[in-house]
Amino acid sequence: MPRHTLLLLLTLITFVPLCHAADQPVKAAFMYSGWPNGTASFKDEFDRTFATLGWQVTKFENTQAKDLSDRLSEFNVVVGSSVSNYANPQDFKPFADKWQAFLENGGIVLATDASYAPINVQWIGGINPAFSTSPAICSAHSKPSAQTAISKFADAPLLTVPGDLRPALRAKTNWSHLGTLGSGWTTAVTCYDDKPVLVYRPVGKGLLIVTNYFGLRGDSEIARGLLQNALTMTRLRARGLELTALEAQEGRLTGNQLTVRLKNVQDQPASVSARLALNLGDKKLETSAAATVQPGAEAVLPLKYDLPARGQWAGTLDLLQGDQLALSSKHEIIVPELIAIRLPSRHQYVHRPLLRVGVTLAPELGERLAGLTVRLSLGKGSPLIVKPTELDSQAQLSLDKLPPGDYTLTATLLENQKQVASAGAPFIIHPRPPITYDPNNITYVNGKPFFPLGMYQVGWSRTKEQKIAALQEMAAAGFNCAHMSCTSLDDFQPVLDEAQRLGMMLLIEGLGANYATVHRFKNHPAVLGWNSGDEPDCSNTPPEEVGRTVEALRDADWSRLIYTTVASPDALARYAPYADVFTNDPYPVTAKNTNTIAVARQTARARESVAGAKPLWMVPQCFGYADGHWAVPTPAQERSMTYQTVIEGARGLVWYTFDDKSFMVLDHPELWAMMKQLVTELKALTPVLLQPEGKVKRFTAGPEDVIRAAAIGDTIMAAHTNDKDLGPQELTIPGLKGKAQAEVLFEDRTVSLTDGKLTDNFAPYAVHVYRVKQ
């Protein structure tokens, strides 16, 4: 079914409570742990979700297990945050009877991030041993690739009604799956390893949900939808009904249909009905269907209707049992205009002369495409004629020779040469900005190539003096940029001034209401770019919302780069149309893992994901915590991870972190010495690192390809990725023949090459850089 016909927007669902007054809100308990180091980083994970739902929430640290258990009768839902029972794990067996009663009476328990035994065994298994599960490492983590990130979805009501969560869940990541699972569970999502990632089971009138998905913070479509669907399921089951499907063919003026499927799960016949009421201004529509359904059978209730006008229709879908309202949810239908056009940005530039245009036609035109033509025109120039073959199409217009200024792109829809509709999109062509990037995704500052070498300084709690001191340390070490937080406009002014004096550029986060930071500092010469928001994929921020933020930033300052980090390399493609520079942050070194090859793999996937469309910088790990998941990299690990990123195509590096309150690199002298060494080496290699992608020949060597390497002109970089001493290893250099000598840069020695091959020793995490002398 074309996506245009599926315009069912079940947004905020209003439930009619079964046991209390209709205006009484849902009450939720939220459990979190103090991870890491007592900071409870996921304590506020669901705040925006609960606020959007209008639910009342009470928070409990897992150390308050007894208090939470004693008060369960006050709540409708219990949600466990990411790492909810990870730090200071609690055993819930002493409170099992209370949790069992909570579920039996209609309560809902949602356990997210079920990737740790204290969640699976001590919390969920503590409620009832039959509920216990166990986590295991998933191929999505141990063998990361676009393929291993793919999940499979069952046609399970929890995923599909009243809201279909599957499109959003396809972009969600997990690093573990459930290794063992007892009977009684329904598996809704399965990973590449064919193991469960999201499961659920009815318990009496209630529902228990366990998932390995983590990071549901933000106003998450996934978190909100999962809770809505779960509450729908429990409330209807309490009435002996199950909503098994909502099938929508909507978004047209005529021929719309919403089919409701209701199953009778009680032991007697039930009279059920569905009623849809919609409004657009003074225009109203109502349609209904009813049926009597036998025990165990399903009623199919088709709601057919036509609409008298285009636009956004809003109303309610009500489900009734007899004359009693069982469920009421908001329902919106958008009937689009016959033609619409979209631009990736209303901000265009003279040095990027191609305008990419998306053309969308209304669903009812799908059967008439053969007679349609779209004419795209800019002012007096010759129009571009497009013959659409599908409802969504792409076109490119040249902006070459158009001077900076305001323009409007007009799209005219013709059917059999007769105009039937039109649409317009305004945009601006800007002069070439001082900070930009070229088709090879090389950054330029005031016309000169620039390879960023920077560090994060997370300064939310730091004074201006501390920020200035951090800049001075980084500048003395040779860094040319830094990522810094702005919390006070007046205090940040001297920080920027000092950066300018030191010859450093800043990437700035903490933009404040209405982008006051941008307006204040947009003309400051030390500003390299603005951070539009870190890791939007982790907070489940849709790419379109990131796009709106980026557009607002460009409205305030069109002359600087827009920068953001995306945690999942495979998600980069979804965000790539919006910001200018993307980074990815692989952090492989933990207390349990010393293999760093994930950096090379993740950088390669990130490079492929942006497909050369935008500059890719990387954020190598330069941190660890005494009490937490990550370990401080050794100097050798740091050098290997850094070279893996540039071997795989990074066009800039911003290490995390110089200082983030819990970690200060200056407290680790050997690591800081390595950071200074790396900056010196990479500055010497900058002409090589700025070569076009087409000149890079990547290859691997060693057992299981643990050596990642690249030949760029006469320079070869090779990085060993784990702690095994490989001894002598042979490298076959692509495109190199005959005999030659190669200087081993930074090591004061040479090696010989014969027939394009060289042999060298590779100790744990060894990095060698060769310069061939022909």
JSON list of N, CA, C and O in Angstrom, two decimals, residues 10-35:
[
{"chain": "A", "resi": 10, "resn": "LEU", "atom": "N", "xyz": [-3.10, 8.38, 15.01]},
{"chain": "A", "resi": 10, "resn": "LEU", "atom": "CA", "xyz": [-3.65, 8.24, 16.35]},
{"chain": "A", "resi": 10, "resn": "LEU", "atom": "C", "xyz": [-2.65, 8.83, 17.32]},
{"chain": "A", "resi": 10, "resn": "LEU", "atom": "O", "xyz": [-1.75, 8.16, 17.79]},
{"chain": "A", "resi": 11, "resn": "THR", "atom": "N", "xyz": [-2.79, 10.10, 17.60]},
{"chain": "A", "resi": 11, "resn": "THR", "atom": "CA", "xyz": [-1.79, 10.78, 18.39]},
{"chain": "A", "resi": 11, "resn": "THR", "atom": "C", "xyz": [-2.07, 10.56, 19.87]},
{"chain": "A", "resi": 11, "resn": "THR", "atom": "O", "xyz": [-1.82, 9.49, 20.39]},
{"chain": "A", "resi": 12, "resn": "LEU", "atom": "N", "xyz": [-2.60, 11.53, 20.56]},
{"chain": "A", "resi": 12, "resn": "LEU", "atom": "CA", "xyz": [-2.78, 11.42, 22.00]},
{"chain": "A", "resi": 12, "resn": "LEU", "atom": "C", "xyz": [-4.09, 10.70, 22.29]},
{"chain": "A", "resi": 12, "resn": "LEU", "atom": "O", "xyz": [-5.18, 11.20, 21.99]},
{"chain": "A", "resi": 13, "resn": "ILE", "atom": "N", "xyz": [-4.01, 9.52, 22.85]},
{"chain": "A", "resi": 13, "resn": "ILE", "atom": "CA", "xyz": [-5.20, 8.72, 23.11]},
{"chain": "A", "resi": 13, "resn": "ILE", "atom": "C", "xyz": [-5.78, 9.08, 24.46]},
{"chain": "A", "resi": 13, "resn": "ILE", "atom": "O", "xyz": [-5.07, 9.17, 25.46]},
{"chain": "A", "resi": 14, "resn": "THR", "atom": "N", "xyz": [-7.09, 9.30, 24.52]},
{"chain": "A", "resi": 14, "resn": "THR", "atom": "CA", "xyz": [-7.78, 9.59, 25.77]},
{"chain": "A", "resi": 14, "resn": "THR", "atom": "C", "xyz": [-8.57, 8.35, 26.16]},
{"chain": "A", "resi": 14, "resn": "THR", "atom": "O", "xyz": [-9.52, 7.97, 25.47]},
{"chain": "A", "resi": 15, "resn": "PHE", "atom": "N", "xyz": [-8.22, 7.71, 27.25]},
{"chain": "A", "resi": 15, "resn": "PHE", "atom": "CA", "xyz": [-8.87, 6.49, 27.66]},
{"chain": "A", "resi": 15, "resn": "PHE", "atom": "C", "xyz": [-9.98, 6.78, 28.65]},
{"chain": "A", "resi": 15, "resn": "PHE", "atom": "O", "xyz": [-9.85, 7.67, 29.49]},
{"chain": "A", "resi": 16, "resn": "VAL", "atom": "N", "xyz": [-11.07, 6.04, 28.54]},
{"chain": "A", "resi": 16, "resn": "VAL", "atom": "CA", "xyz": [-12.14, 6.13, 29.52]},
{"chain": "A", "resi": 16, "resn": "VAL", "atom": "C", "xyz": [-11.85, 5.12, 30.61]},
{"chain": "A", "resi": 16, "resn": "VAL", "atom": "O", "xyz": [-11.88, 3.91, 30.39]},
{"chain": "A", "resi": 17, "resn": "PRO", "atom": "N", "xyz": [-11.47, 5.57, 31.81]},
{"chain": "A", "resi": 17, "resn": "PRO", "atom": "CA", "xyz": [-11.11, 4.64, 32.88]},
{"chain": "A", "resi": 17, "resn": "PRO", "atom": "C", "xyz": [-12.26, 3.72, 33.25]},
{"chain": "A", "resi": 17, "resn": "PRO", "atom": "O", "xyz": [-13.44, 4.08, 33.10]},
{"chain": "A", "resi": 18, "resn": "LEU", "atom": "N", "xyz": [-11.94, 2.54, 33.70]},
{"chain": "A", "resi": 18, "resn": "LEU", "atom": "CA", "xyz": [-12.95, 1.54, 34.00]},
{"chain": "A", "resi": 18, "resn": "LEU", "atom": "C", "xyz": [-13.39, 1.58, 35.46]},
{"chain": "A", "resi": 18, "resn": "LEU", "atom": "O", "xyz": [-14.49, 1.14, 35.77]},
{"chain": "A", "resi": 19, "resn": "CYS", "atom": "N", "xyz": [-12.55, 2.07, 36.33]},
{"chain": "A", "resi": 19, "resn": "CYS", "atom": "CA", "xyz": [-12.83, 1.96, 37.75]},
{"chain": "A", "resi": 19, "resn": "CYS", "atom": "C", "xyz": [-12.88, 3.30, 38.46]},
{"chain": "A", "resi": 19, "resn": "CYS", "atom": "O", "xyz": [-13.05, 3.34, 39.68]},
{"chain": "A", "resi": 20, "resn": "HIS", "atom": "N", "xyz": [-12.69, 4.38, 37.75]},
{"chain": "A", "resi": 20, "resn": "HIS", "atom": "CA", "xyz": [-12.66, 5.67, 38.42]},
{"chain": "A", "resi": 20, "resn": "HIS", "atom": "C", "xyz": [-13.19, 6.74, 37.49]},
{"chain": "A", "resi": 20, "resn": "HIS", "atom": "O", "xyz": [-13.54, 6.49, 36.34]},
{"chain": "A", "resi": 21, "resn": "ALA", "atom": "N", "xyz": [-13.24, 7.97, 37.99]},
{"chain": "A", "resi": 21, "resn": "ALA", "atom": "CA", "xyz": [-13.85, 9.06, 37.24]},
{"chain": "A", "resi": 21, "resn": "ALA", "atom": "C", "xyz": [-13.17, 9.25, 35.91]},
{"chain": "A", "resi": 21, "resn": "ALA", "atom": "O", "xyz": [-11.96, 9.07, 35.78]},
{"chain": "A", "resi": 22, "resn": "ALA", "atom": "N", "xyz": [-13.94, 9.64, 34.89]},
{"chain": "A", "resi": 22, "resn": "ALA", "atom": "CA", "xyz": [-13.42, 9.71, 33.53]},
{"chain": "A", "resi": 22, "resn": "ALA", "atom": "C", "xyz": [-12.34, 10.73, 33.36]},
{"chain": "A", "resi": 22, "resn": "ALA", "atom": "O", "xyz": [-11.53, 10.64, 32.44]},
{"chain": "A", "resi": 23, "resn": "ASP", "atom": "N", "xyz": [-12.28, 11.73, 34.23]},
{"chain": "A", "resi": 23, "resn": "ASP", "atom": "CA", "xyz": [-11.27, 12.77, 34.07]},
{"chain": "A", "resi": 23, "resn": "ASP", "atom": "C", "xyz": [-10.03, 12.51, 34.92]},
{"chain": "A", "resi": 23, "resn": "ASP", "atom": "O", "xyz": [-9.15, 13.34, 34.99]},
{"chain": "A", "resi": 24, "resn": "GLN", "atom": "N", "xyz": [-9.99, 11.36, 35.58]},
{"chain": "A", "resi": 24, "resn": "GLN", "atom": "CA", "xyz": [-8.83, 11.05, 36.41]},
{"chain": "A", "resi": 24, "resn": "GLN", "atom": "C", "xyz": [-7.69, 10.57, 35.53]},
{"chain": "A", "resi": 24, "resn": "GLN", "atom": "O", "xyz": [-7.85, 9.63, 34.75]},
{"chain": "A", "resi": 25, "resn": "PRO", "atom": "N", "xyz": [-6.49, 11.17, 35.62]},
{"chain": "A", "resi": 25, "resn": "PRO", "atom": "CA", "xyz": [-5.40, 10.80, 34.72]},
{"chain": "A", "resi": 25, "resn": "PRO", "atom": "C", "xyz": [-4.79, 9.45, 35.08]},
{"chain": "A", "resi": 25, "resn": "PRO", "atom": "O", "xyz": [-4.94, 8.95, 36.19]},
{"chain": "A", "resi": 26, "resn": "VAL", "atom": "N", "xyz": [-4.10, 8.89, 34.12]},
{"chain": "A", "resi": 26, "resn": "VAL", "atom": "CA", "xyz": [-3.32, 7.68, 34.37]},
{"chain": "A", "resi": 26, "resn": "VAL", "atom": "C", "xyz": [-2.17, 8.04, 35.30]},
{"chain": "A", "resi": 26, "resn": "VAL", "atom": "O", "xyz": [-1.53, 9.08, 35.15]},
{"chain": "A", "resi": 27, "resn": "LYS", "atom": "N", "xyz": [-1.90, 7.16, 36.25]},
{"chain": "A", "resi": 27, "resn": "LYS", "atom": "CA", "xyz": [-0.81, 7.38, 37.20]},
{"chain": "A", "resi": 27, "resn": "LYS", "atom": "C", "xyz": [0.30, 6.37, 36.93]},
{"chain": "A", "resi": 27, "resn": "LYS", "atom": "O", "xyz": [0.05, 5.16, 36.87]},
{"chain": "A", "resi": 28, "resn": "ALA", "atom": "N", "xyz": [1.50, 6.87, 36.79]},
{"chain": "A", "resi": 28, "resn": "ALA", "atom": "CA", "xyz": [2.64, 6.02, 36.47]},
{"chain": "A", "resi": 28, "resn": "ALA", "atom": "C", "xyz": [3.71, 6.12, 37.54]},
{"chain": "A", "resi": 28, "resn": "ALA", "atom": "O", "xyz": [3.98, 7.22, 38.07]},
{"chain": "A", "resi": 29, "resn": "ALA", "atom": "N", "xyz": [4.33, 5.00, 37.86]},
{"chain": "A", "resi": 29, "resn": "ALA", "atom": "CA", "xyz": [5.54, 4.97, 38.68]},
{"chain": "A", "resi": 29, "resn": "ALA", "atom": "C", "xyz": [6.72, 4.74, 37.75]},
{"chain": "A", "resi": 29, "resn": "ALA", "atom": "O", "xyz": [6.65, 3.93, 36.83]},
{"chain": "A", "resi": 30, "resn": "PHE", "atom": "N", "xyz": [7.80, 5.47, 38.01]},
{"chain": "A", "resi": 30, "resn": "PHE", "atom": "CA", "xyz": [8.97, 5.39, 37.14]},
{"chain": "A", "resi": 30, "resn": "PHE", "atom": "C", "xyz": [10.18, 5.01, 37.99]},
{"chain": "A", "resi": 30, "resn": "PHE", "atom": "O", "xyz": [10.51, 5.69, 38.96]},
{"chain": "A", "resi": 31, "resn": "MET", "atom": "N", "xyz": [10.83, 3.90, 37.64]},
{"chain": "A", "resi": 31, "resn": "MET", "atom": "CA", "xyz": [11.97, 3.41, 38.43]},
{"chain": "A", "resi": 31, "resn": "MET", "atom": "C", "xyz": [13.27, 3.61, 37.65]},
{"chain": "A", "resi": 31, "resn": "MET", "atom": "O", "xyz": [13.35, 3.28, 36.47]},
{"chain": "A", "resi": 32, "resn": "TYR", "atom": "N", "xyz": [14.27, 4.14, 38.33]},
{"chain": "A", "resi": 32, "resn": "TYR", "atom": "CA", "xyz": [15.58, 4.39, 37.74]},
{"chain": "A", "resi": 32, "resn": "TYR", "atom": "C", "xyz": [16.65, 3.97, 38.73]},
{"chain": "A", "resi": 32, "resn": "TYR", "atom": "O", "xyz": [16.38, 3.72, 39.91]},
{"chain": "A", "resi": 33, "resn": "SER", "atom": "N", "xyz": [17.89, 3.89, 38.24]},
{"chain": "A", "resi": 33, "resn": "SER", "atom": "CA", "xyz": [19.02, 3.64, 39.14]},
{"chain": "A", "resi": 33, "resn": "SER", "atom": "C", "xyz": [19.98, 4.82, 39.11]},
{"chain": "A", "resi": 33, "resn": "SER", "atom": "O", "xyz": [19.83, 5.72, 38.27]},
{"chain": "A", "resi": 34, "resn": "GLY", "atom": "N", "xyz": [20.94, 4.81, 39.99]},
{"chain": "A", "resi": 34, "resn": "GLY", "atom": "CA", "xyz": [21.87, 5.94, 40.10]},
{"chain": "A", "resi": 34, "resn": "GLY", "atom": "C", "xyz": [23.00, 5.93, 39.09]},
{"chain": "A", "resi": 34, "resn": "GLY", "atom": "O", "xyz": [23.88, 6.79, 39.15]},
{"chain": "A", "resi": 35, "resn": "TRP", "atom": "N", "xyz": [22.99, 5.00, 38.14]},
{"chain": "A", "resi": 35, "resn": "TRP", "atom": "CA", "xyz": [24.08, 4.90, 37.16]},
{"chain": "A", "resi": 35, "resn": "TRP", "atom": "C", "xyz": [24.14, 6.16, 36.31]},
{"chain": "A", "resi": 35, "resn": "TRP", "atom": "O", "xyz": [23.10, 6.69, 35.89]}
]
